[in-house]
PDB file of C-alpha atoms in Angstrom:
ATOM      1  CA  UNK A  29     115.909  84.857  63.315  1.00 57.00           C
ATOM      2  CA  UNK A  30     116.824  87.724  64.801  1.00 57.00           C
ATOM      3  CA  UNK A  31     115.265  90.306  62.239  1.00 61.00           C
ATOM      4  CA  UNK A  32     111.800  88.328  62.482  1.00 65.00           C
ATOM      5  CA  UNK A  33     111.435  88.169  65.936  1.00 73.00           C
ATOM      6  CA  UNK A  34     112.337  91.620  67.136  1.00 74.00           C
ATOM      7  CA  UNK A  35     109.697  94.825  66.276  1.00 76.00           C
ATOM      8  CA  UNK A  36     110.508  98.335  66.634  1.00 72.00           C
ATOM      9  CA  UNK A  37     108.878 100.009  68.072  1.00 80.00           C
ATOM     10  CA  UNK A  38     107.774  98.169  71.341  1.00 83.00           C
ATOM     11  CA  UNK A  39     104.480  99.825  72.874  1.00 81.00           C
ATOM     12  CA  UNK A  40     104.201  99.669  76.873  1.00 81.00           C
ATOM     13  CA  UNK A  41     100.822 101.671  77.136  1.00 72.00           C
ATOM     14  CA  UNK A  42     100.027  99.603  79.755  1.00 75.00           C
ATOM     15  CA  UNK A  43     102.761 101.418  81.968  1.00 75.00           C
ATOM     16  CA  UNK A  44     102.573 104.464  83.962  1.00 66.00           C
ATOM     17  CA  UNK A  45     105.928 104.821  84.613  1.00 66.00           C
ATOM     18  CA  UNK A  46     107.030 109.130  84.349  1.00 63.00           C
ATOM     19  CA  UNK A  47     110.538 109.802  82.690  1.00 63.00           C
ATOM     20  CA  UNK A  48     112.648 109.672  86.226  1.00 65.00           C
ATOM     21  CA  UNK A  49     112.553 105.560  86.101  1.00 72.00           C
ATOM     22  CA  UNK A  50     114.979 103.266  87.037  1.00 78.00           C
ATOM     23  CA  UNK A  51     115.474 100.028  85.165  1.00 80.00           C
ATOM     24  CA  UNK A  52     114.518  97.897  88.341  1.00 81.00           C
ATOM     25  CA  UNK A  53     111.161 100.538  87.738  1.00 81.00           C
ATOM     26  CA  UNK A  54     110.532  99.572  84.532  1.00 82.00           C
ATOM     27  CA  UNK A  55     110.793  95.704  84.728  1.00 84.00           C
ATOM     28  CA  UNK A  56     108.752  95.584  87.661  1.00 83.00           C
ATOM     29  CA  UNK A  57     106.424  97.394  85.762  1.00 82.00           C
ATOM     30  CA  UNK A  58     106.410  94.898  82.930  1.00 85.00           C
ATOM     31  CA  UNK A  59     106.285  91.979  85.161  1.00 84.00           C
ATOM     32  CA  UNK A  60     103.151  93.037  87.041  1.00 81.00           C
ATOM     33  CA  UNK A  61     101.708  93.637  83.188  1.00 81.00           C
ATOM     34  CA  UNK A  62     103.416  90.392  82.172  1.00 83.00           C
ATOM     35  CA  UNK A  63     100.338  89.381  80.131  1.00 83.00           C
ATOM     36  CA  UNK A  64     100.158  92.692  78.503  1.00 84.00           C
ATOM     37  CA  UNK A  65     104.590  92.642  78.040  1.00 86.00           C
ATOM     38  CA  UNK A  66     103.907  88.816  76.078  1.00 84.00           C
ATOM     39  CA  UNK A  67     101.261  89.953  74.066  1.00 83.00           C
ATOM     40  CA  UNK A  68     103.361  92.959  72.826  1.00 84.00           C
ATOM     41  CA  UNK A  69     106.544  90.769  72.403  1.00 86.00           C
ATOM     42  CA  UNK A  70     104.338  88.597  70.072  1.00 84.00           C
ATOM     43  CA  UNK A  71     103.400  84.879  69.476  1.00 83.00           C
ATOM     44  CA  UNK A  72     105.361  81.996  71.242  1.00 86.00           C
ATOM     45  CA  UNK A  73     107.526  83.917  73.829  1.00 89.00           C
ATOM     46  CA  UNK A  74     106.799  81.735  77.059  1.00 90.00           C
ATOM     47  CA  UNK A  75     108.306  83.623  80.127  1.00 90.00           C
ATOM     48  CA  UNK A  76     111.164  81.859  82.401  1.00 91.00           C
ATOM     49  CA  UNK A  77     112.071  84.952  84.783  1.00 90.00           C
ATOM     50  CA  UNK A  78     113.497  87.627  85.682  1.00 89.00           C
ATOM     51  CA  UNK A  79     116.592  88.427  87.167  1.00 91.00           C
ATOM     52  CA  UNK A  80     117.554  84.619  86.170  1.00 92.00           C
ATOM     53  CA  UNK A  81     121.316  83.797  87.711  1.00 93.00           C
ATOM     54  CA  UNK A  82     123.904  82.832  85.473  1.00 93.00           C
ATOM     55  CA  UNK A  83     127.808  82.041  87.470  1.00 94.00           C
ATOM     56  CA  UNK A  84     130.370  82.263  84.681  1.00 94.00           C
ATOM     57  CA  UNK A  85     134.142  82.611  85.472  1.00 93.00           C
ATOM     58  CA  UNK A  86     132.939  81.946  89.652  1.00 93.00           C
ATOM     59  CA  UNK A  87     131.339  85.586  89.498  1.00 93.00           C
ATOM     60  CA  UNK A  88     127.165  86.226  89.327  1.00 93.00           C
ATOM     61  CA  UNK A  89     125.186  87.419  86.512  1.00 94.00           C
ATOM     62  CA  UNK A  90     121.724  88.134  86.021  1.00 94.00           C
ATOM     63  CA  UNK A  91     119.528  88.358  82.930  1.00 94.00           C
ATOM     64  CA  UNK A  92     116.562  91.114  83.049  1.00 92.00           C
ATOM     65  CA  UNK A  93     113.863  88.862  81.326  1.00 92.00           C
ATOM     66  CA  UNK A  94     114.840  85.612  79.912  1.00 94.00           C
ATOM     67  CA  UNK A  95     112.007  84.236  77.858  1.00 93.00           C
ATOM     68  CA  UNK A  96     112.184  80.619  75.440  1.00 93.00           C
ATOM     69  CA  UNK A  97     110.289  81.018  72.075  1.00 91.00           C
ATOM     70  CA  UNK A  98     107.931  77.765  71.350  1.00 88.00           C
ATOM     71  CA  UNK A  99     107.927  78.336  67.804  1.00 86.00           C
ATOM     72  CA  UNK A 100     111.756  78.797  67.065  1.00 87.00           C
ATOM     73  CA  UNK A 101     113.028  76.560  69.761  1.00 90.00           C
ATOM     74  CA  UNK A 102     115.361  78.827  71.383  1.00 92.00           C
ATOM     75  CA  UNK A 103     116.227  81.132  74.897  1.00 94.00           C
ATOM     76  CA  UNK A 104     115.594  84.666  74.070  1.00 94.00           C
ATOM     77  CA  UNK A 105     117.228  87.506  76.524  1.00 94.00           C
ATOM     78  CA  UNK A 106     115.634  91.017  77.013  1.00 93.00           C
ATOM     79  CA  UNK A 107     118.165  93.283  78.461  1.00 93.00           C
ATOM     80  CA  UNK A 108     116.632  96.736  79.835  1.00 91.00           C
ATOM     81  CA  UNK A 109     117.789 100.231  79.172  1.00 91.00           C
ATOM     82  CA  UNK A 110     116.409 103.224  80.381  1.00 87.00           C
ATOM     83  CA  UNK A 111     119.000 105.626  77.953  1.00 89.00           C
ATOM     84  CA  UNK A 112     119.569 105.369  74.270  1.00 91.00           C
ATOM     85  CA  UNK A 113     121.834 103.074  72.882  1.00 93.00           C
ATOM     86  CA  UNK A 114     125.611 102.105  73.714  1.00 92.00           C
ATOM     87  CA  UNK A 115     128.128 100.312  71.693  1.00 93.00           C
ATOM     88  CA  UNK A 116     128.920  98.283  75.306  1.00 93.00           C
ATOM     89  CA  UNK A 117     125.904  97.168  75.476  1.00 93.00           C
ATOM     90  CA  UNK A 118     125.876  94.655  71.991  1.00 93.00           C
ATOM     91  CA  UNK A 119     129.389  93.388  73.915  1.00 93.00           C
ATOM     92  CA  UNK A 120     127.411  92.206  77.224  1.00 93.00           C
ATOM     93  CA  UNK A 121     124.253  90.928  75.186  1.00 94.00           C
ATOM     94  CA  UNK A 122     127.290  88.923  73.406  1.00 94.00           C
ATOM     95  CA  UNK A 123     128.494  87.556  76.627  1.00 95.00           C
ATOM     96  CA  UNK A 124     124.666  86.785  77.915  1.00 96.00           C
ATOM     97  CA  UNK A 125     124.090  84.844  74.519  1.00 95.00           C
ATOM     98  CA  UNK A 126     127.476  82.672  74.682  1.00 95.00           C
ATOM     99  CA  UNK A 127     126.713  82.088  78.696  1.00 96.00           C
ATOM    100  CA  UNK A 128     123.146  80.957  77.968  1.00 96.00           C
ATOM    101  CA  UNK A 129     123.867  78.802  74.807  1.00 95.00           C
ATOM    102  CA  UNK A 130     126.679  76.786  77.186  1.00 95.00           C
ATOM    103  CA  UNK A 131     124.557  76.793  80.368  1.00 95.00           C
ATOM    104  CA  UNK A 132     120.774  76.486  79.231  1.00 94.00           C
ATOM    105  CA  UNK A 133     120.384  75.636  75.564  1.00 93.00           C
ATOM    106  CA  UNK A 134     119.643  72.109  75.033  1.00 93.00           C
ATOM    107  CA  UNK A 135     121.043  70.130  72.071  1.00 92.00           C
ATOM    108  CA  UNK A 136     118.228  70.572  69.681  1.00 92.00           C
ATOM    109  CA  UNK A 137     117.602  74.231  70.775  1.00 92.00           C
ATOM    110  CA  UNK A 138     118.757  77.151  68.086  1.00 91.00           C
ATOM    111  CA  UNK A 139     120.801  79.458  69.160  1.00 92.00           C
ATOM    112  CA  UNK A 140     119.694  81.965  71.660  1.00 93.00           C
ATOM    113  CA  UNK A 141     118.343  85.650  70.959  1.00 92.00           C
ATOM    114  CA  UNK A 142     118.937  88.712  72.288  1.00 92.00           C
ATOM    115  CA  UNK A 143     116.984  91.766  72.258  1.00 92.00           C
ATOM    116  CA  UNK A 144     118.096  95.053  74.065  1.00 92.00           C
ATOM    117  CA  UNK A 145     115.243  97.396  74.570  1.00 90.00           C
ATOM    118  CA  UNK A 146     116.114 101.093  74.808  1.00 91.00           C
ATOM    119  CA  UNK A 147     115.147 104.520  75.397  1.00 87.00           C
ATOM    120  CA  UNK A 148     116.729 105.531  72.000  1.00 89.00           C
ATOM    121  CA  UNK A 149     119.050 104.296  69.827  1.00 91.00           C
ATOM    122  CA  UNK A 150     121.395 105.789  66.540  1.00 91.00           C
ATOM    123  CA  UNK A 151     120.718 103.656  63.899  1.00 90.00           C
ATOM    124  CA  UNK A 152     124.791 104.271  62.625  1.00 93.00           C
ATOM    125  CA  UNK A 153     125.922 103.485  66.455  1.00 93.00           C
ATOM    126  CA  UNK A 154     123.435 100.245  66.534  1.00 91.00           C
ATOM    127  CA  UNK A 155     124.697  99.368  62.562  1.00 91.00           C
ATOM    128  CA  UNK A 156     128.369  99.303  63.355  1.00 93.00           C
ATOM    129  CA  UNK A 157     127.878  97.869  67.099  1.00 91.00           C
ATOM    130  CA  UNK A 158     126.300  94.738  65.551  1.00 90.00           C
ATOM    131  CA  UNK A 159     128.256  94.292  62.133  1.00 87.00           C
ATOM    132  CA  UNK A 160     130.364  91.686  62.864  1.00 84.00           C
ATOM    133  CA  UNK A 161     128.665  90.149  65.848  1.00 83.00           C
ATOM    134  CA  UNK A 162     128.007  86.391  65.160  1.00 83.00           C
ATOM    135  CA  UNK A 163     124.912  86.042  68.056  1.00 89.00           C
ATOM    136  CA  UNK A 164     121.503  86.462  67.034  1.00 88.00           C
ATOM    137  CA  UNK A 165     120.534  90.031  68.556  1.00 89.00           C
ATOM    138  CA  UNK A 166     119.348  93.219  67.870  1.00 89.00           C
ATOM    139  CA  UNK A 167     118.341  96.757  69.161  1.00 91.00           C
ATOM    140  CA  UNK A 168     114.751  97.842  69.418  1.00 89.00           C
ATOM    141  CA  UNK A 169     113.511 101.513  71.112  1.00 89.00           C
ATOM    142  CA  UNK A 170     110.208 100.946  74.157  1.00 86.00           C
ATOM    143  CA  UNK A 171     107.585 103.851  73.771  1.00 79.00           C
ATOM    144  CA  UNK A 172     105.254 104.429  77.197  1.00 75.00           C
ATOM    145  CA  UNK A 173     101.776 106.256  76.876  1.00 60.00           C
ATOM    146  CA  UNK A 174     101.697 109.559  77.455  1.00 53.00           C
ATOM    147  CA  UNK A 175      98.504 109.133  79.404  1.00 52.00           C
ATOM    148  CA  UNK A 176      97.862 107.625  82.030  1.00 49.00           C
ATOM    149  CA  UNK A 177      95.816 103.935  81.871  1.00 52.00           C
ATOM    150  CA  UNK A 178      92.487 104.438  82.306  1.00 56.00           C
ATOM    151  CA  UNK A 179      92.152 102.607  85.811  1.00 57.00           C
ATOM    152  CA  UNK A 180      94.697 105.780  87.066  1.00 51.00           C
ATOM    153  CA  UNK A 181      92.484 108.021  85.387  1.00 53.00           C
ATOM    154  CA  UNK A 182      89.373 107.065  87.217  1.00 58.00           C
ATOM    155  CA  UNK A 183      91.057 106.881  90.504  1.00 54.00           C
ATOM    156  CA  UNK A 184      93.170 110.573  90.220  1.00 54.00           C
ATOM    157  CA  UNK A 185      91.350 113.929  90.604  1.00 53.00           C
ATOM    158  CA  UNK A 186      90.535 115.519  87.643  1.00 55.00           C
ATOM    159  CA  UNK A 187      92.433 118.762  86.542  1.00 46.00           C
ATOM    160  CA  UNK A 188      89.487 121.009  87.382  1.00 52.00           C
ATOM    161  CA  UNK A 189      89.425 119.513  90.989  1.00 52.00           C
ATOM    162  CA  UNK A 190      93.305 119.446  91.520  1.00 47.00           C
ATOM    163  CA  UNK A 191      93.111 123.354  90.375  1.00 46.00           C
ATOM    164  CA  UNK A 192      90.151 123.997  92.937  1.00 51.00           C
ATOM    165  CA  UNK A 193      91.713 121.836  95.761  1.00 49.00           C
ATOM    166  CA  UNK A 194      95.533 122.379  95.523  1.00 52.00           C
ATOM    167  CA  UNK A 195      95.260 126.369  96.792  1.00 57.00           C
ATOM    168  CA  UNK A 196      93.617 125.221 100.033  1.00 65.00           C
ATOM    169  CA  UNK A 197      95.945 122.431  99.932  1.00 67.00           C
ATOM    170  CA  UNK A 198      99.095 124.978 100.238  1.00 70.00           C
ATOM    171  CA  UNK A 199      97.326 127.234 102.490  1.00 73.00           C
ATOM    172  CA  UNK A 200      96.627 124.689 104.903  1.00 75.00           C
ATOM    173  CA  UNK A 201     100.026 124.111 105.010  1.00 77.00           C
ATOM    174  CA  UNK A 202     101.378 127.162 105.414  1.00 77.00           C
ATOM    175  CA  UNK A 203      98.856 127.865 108.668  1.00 80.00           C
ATOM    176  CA  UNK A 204     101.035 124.970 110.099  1.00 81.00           C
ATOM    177  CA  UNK A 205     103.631 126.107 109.360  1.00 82.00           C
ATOM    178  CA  UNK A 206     103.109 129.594 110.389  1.00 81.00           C
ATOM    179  CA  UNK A 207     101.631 128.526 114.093  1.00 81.00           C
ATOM    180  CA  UNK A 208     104.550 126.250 114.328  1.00 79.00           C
ATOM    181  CA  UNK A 209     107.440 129.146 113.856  1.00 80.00           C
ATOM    182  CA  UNK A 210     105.149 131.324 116.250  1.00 80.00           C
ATOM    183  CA  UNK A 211     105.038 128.911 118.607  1.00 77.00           C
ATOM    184  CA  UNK A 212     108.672 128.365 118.680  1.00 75.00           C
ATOM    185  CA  UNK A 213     109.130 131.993 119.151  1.00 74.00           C
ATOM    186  CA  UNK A 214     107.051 132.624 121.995  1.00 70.00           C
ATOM    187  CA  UNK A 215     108.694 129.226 123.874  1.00 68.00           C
ATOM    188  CA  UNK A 216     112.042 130.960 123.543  1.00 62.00           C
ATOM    189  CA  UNK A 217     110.869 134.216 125.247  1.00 63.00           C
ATOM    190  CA  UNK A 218     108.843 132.954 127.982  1.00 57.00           C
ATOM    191  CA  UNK A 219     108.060 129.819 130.131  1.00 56.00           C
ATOM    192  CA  UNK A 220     104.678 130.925 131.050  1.00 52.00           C
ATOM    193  CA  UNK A 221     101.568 128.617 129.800  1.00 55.00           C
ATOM    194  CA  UNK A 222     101.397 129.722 125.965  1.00 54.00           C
ATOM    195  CA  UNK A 223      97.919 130.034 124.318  1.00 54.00           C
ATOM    196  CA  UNK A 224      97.070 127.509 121.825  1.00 59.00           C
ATOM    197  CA  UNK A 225      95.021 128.937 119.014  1.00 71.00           C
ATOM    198  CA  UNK A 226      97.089 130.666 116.274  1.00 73.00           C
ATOM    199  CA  UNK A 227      94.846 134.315 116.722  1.00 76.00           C
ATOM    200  CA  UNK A 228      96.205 134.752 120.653  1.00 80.00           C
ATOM    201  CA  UNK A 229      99.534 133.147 120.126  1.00 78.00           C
ATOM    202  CA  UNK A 230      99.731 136.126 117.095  1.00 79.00           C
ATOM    203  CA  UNK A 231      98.838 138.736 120.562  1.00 82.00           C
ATOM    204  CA  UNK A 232     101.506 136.946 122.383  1.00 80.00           C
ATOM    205  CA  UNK A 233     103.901 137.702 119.739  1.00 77.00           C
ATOM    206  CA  UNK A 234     103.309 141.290 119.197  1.00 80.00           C
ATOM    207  CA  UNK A 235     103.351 141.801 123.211  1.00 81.00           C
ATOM    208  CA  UNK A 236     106.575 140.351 123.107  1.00 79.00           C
ATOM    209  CA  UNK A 237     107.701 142.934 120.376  1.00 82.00           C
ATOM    210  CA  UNK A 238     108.646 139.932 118.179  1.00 80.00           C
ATOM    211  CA  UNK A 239     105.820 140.184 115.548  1.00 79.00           C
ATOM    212  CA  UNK A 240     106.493 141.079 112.363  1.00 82.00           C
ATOM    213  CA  UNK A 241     105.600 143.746 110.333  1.00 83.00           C
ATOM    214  CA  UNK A 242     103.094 142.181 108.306  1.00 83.00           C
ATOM    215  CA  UNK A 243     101.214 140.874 111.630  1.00 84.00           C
ATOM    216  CA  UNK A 244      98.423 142.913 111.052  1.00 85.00           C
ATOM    217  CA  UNK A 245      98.128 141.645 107.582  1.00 88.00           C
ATOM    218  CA  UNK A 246      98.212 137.990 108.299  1.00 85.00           C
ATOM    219  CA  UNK A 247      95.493 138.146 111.059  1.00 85.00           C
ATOM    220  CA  UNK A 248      93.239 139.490 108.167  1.00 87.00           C
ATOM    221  CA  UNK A 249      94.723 136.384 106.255  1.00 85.00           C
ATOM    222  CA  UNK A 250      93.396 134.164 108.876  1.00 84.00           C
ATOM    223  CA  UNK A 251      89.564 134.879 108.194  1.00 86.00           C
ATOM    224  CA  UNK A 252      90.446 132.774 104.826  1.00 84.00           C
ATOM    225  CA  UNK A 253      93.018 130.491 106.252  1.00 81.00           C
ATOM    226  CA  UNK A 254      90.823 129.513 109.058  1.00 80.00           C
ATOM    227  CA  UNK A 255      87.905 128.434 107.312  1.00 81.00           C
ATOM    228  CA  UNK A 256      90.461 126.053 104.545  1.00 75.00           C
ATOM    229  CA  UNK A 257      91.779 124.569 107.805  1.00 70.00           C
ATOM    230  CA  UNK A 258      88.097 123.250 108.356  1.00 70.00           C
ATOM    231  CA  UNK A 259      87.773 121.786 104.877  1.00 65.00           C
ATOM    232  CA  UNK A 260      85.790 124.924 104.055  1.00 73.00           C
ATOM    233  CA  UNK A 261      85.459 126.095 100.474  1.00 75.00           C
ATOM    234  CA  UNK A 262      87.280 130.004 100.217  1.00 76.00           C
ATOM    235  CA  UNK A 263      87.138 132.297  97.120  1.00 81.00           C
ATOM    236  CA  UNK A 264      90.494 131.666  95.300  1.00 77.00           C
ATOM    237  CA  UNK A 265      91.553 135.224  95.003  1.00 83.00           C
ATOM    238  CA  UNK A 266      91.255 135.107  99.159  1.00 84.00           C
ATOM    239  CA  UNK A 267      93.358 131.702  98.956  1.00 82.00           C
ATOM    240  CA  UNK A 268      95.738 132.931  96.484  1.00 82.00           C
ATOM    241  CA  UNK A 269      95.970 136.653  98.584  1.00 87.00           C
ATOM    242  CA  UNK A 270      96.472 134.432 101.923  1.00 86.00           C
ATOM    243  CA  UNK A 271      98.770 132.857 100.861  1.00 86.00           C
ATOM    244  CA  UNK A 272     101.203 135.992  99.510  1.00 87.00           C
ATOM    245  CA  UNK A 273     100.702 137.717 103.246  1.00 88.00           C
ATOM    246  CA  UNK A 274     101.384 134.133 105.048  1.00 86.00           C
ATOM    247  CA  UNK A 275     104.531 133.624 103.061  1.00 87.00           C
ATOM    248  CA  UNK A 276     106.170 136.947 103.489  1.00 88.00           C
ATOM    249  CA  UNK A 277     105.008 136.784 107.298  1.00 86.00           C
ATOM    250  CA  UNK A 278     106.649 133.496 108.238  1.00 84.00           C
ATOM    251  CA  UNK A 279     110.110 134.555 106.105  1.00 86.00           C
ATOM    252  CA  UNK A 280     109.995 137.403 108.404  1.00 86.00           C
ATOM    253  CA  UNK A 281     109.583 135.236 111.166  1.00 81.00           C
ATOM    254  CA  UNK A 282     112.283 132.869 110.481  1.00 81.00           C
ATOM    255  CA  UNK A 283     114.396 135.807 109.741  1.00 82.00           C
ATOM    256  CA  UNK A 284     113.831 137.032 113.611  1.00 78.00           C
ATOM    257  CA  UNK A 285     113.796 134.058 114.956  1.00 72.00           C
ATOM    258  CA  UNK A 286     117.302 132.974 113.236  1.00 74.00           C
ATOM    259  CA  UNK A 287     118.474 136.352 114.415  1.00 73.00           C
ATOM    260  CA  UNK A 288     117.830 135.872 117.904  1.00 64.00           C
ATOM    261  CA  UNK A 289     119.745 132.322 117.528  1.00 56.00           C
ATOM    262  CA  UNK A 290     122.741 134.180 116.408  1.00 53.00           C
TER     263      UNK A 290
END
């Protein structure tokens, strides 16, 4: 029953789940596709839940999925695995099957299934972790679309507007953080009333004698980081030049500020 029900490979297209899952990831991710998870399973699986609570021995369990198949009359557990194959795992599908066939299955029921969906599997590990089980169960590997669904792909940026955005992206961020470290500086040194736009609080520095030596260089950078702050549109040589001068600059300025901490 086993060997008819289960197919290898399983498709989940439908998910766009990237390789740092968890499990609890990826069966959320079936559940809100649960139409999409039966269809793949096949014909006749009619869901029961997830998580479903089993007490054996006075201590909790709880089964992943836990469909029952219309057509063969019997439970069928789908235990998740985000790793390839383990020979421990055909021992605790073993104890699922024997705790569902005394706690669920109904006289005229067969047997209960179980299928334990992995990342991988060796088909020599799988072979000898299954040989002389007597419950119905077997091993089959999940494969997840490389792309993303087309729903994500409408609602992302495209690759030619991440390329054009991301530069102004950084360098907005680095003028924060730049006028942020200045501005730390200059509190440290005086308690007078401090300008607030980055080009005087840059004078402020250098009159101090805390500037560094690239000073010069980053209040050239500002005529490019400036205008990204606004949400304007900069040649991305300036961007990408801005942002070399900005990053040395506020090293150097973390450098003399941690100095002065000392």
């Amino acid at each position: 029953m086993a060997q008819e029900l289960i197919k290898d490979p399983y498709s989940f297209d439908f998910l766009a789940l990237g390789p740092a899952m968890s499990e609890r990831e990826l069966e959320q991710g079936l559940l809100e596709h649960l139409r999409s998870l039966i269809l793949e399973l096949g014909k006749g699986f009619a869901f029961v839940g997830s998580q479903h609570h089993l007490e054996v021995g006075g201590q909790d369990y709880y089964l992943d999925l836990l469909f029952y198949h219309l057509r063969l009359r019997c439970f069928v557990i789908v235990e998740l695995k985000i790793e390839d194959f383990r020979p421990e795992f055909a021992g605790k599908m073993n104890f699922y099957l024997s705790a569902v066939d005394a706690q669920l299955r109904h006289d005229s029921d067969a047997p209960s299934i179980g299928i334990i969906l992995c990342k991988g599997k060796n088909e020599v590990i799988v072979e000898y972790a299954l040989r002389d089980s007597t419950k119905p169960m077997g091993v089959a590997e999940y494969r997840l679309s490389a792309a993303l669904p087309e729903p994500l792909q409408r609602e992302l940026p495209t690759e030619a507007e991440f390329a054009r955005e991301f530069p102004l992206m950084a360098l907005v961020k680095l003028r924060i953080e730049v006028e942020r470290e200045i501005r730390l500086l200059v509190a440290d040194q005086t308690e007078a009333e401090r300008p607030l736009a980055l080009g005087p609080m840059l004078t402020e520095l250098q009159r101090l004698g805390l500037a560094p030596q690239t000073a010069d260089r980053l209040r050239n950078a500002l005529q490019t980081m400036n205008p990204a702050a606004h949400g304007l549109d900069v040649e991305s040589a300036d961007a990408s030049e801005a942002t070399k001068v900005a990053t040395a600059f506020l090293a150097e300025l973390r450098a003399i500020r941690d100095s002065g901490s000392s």
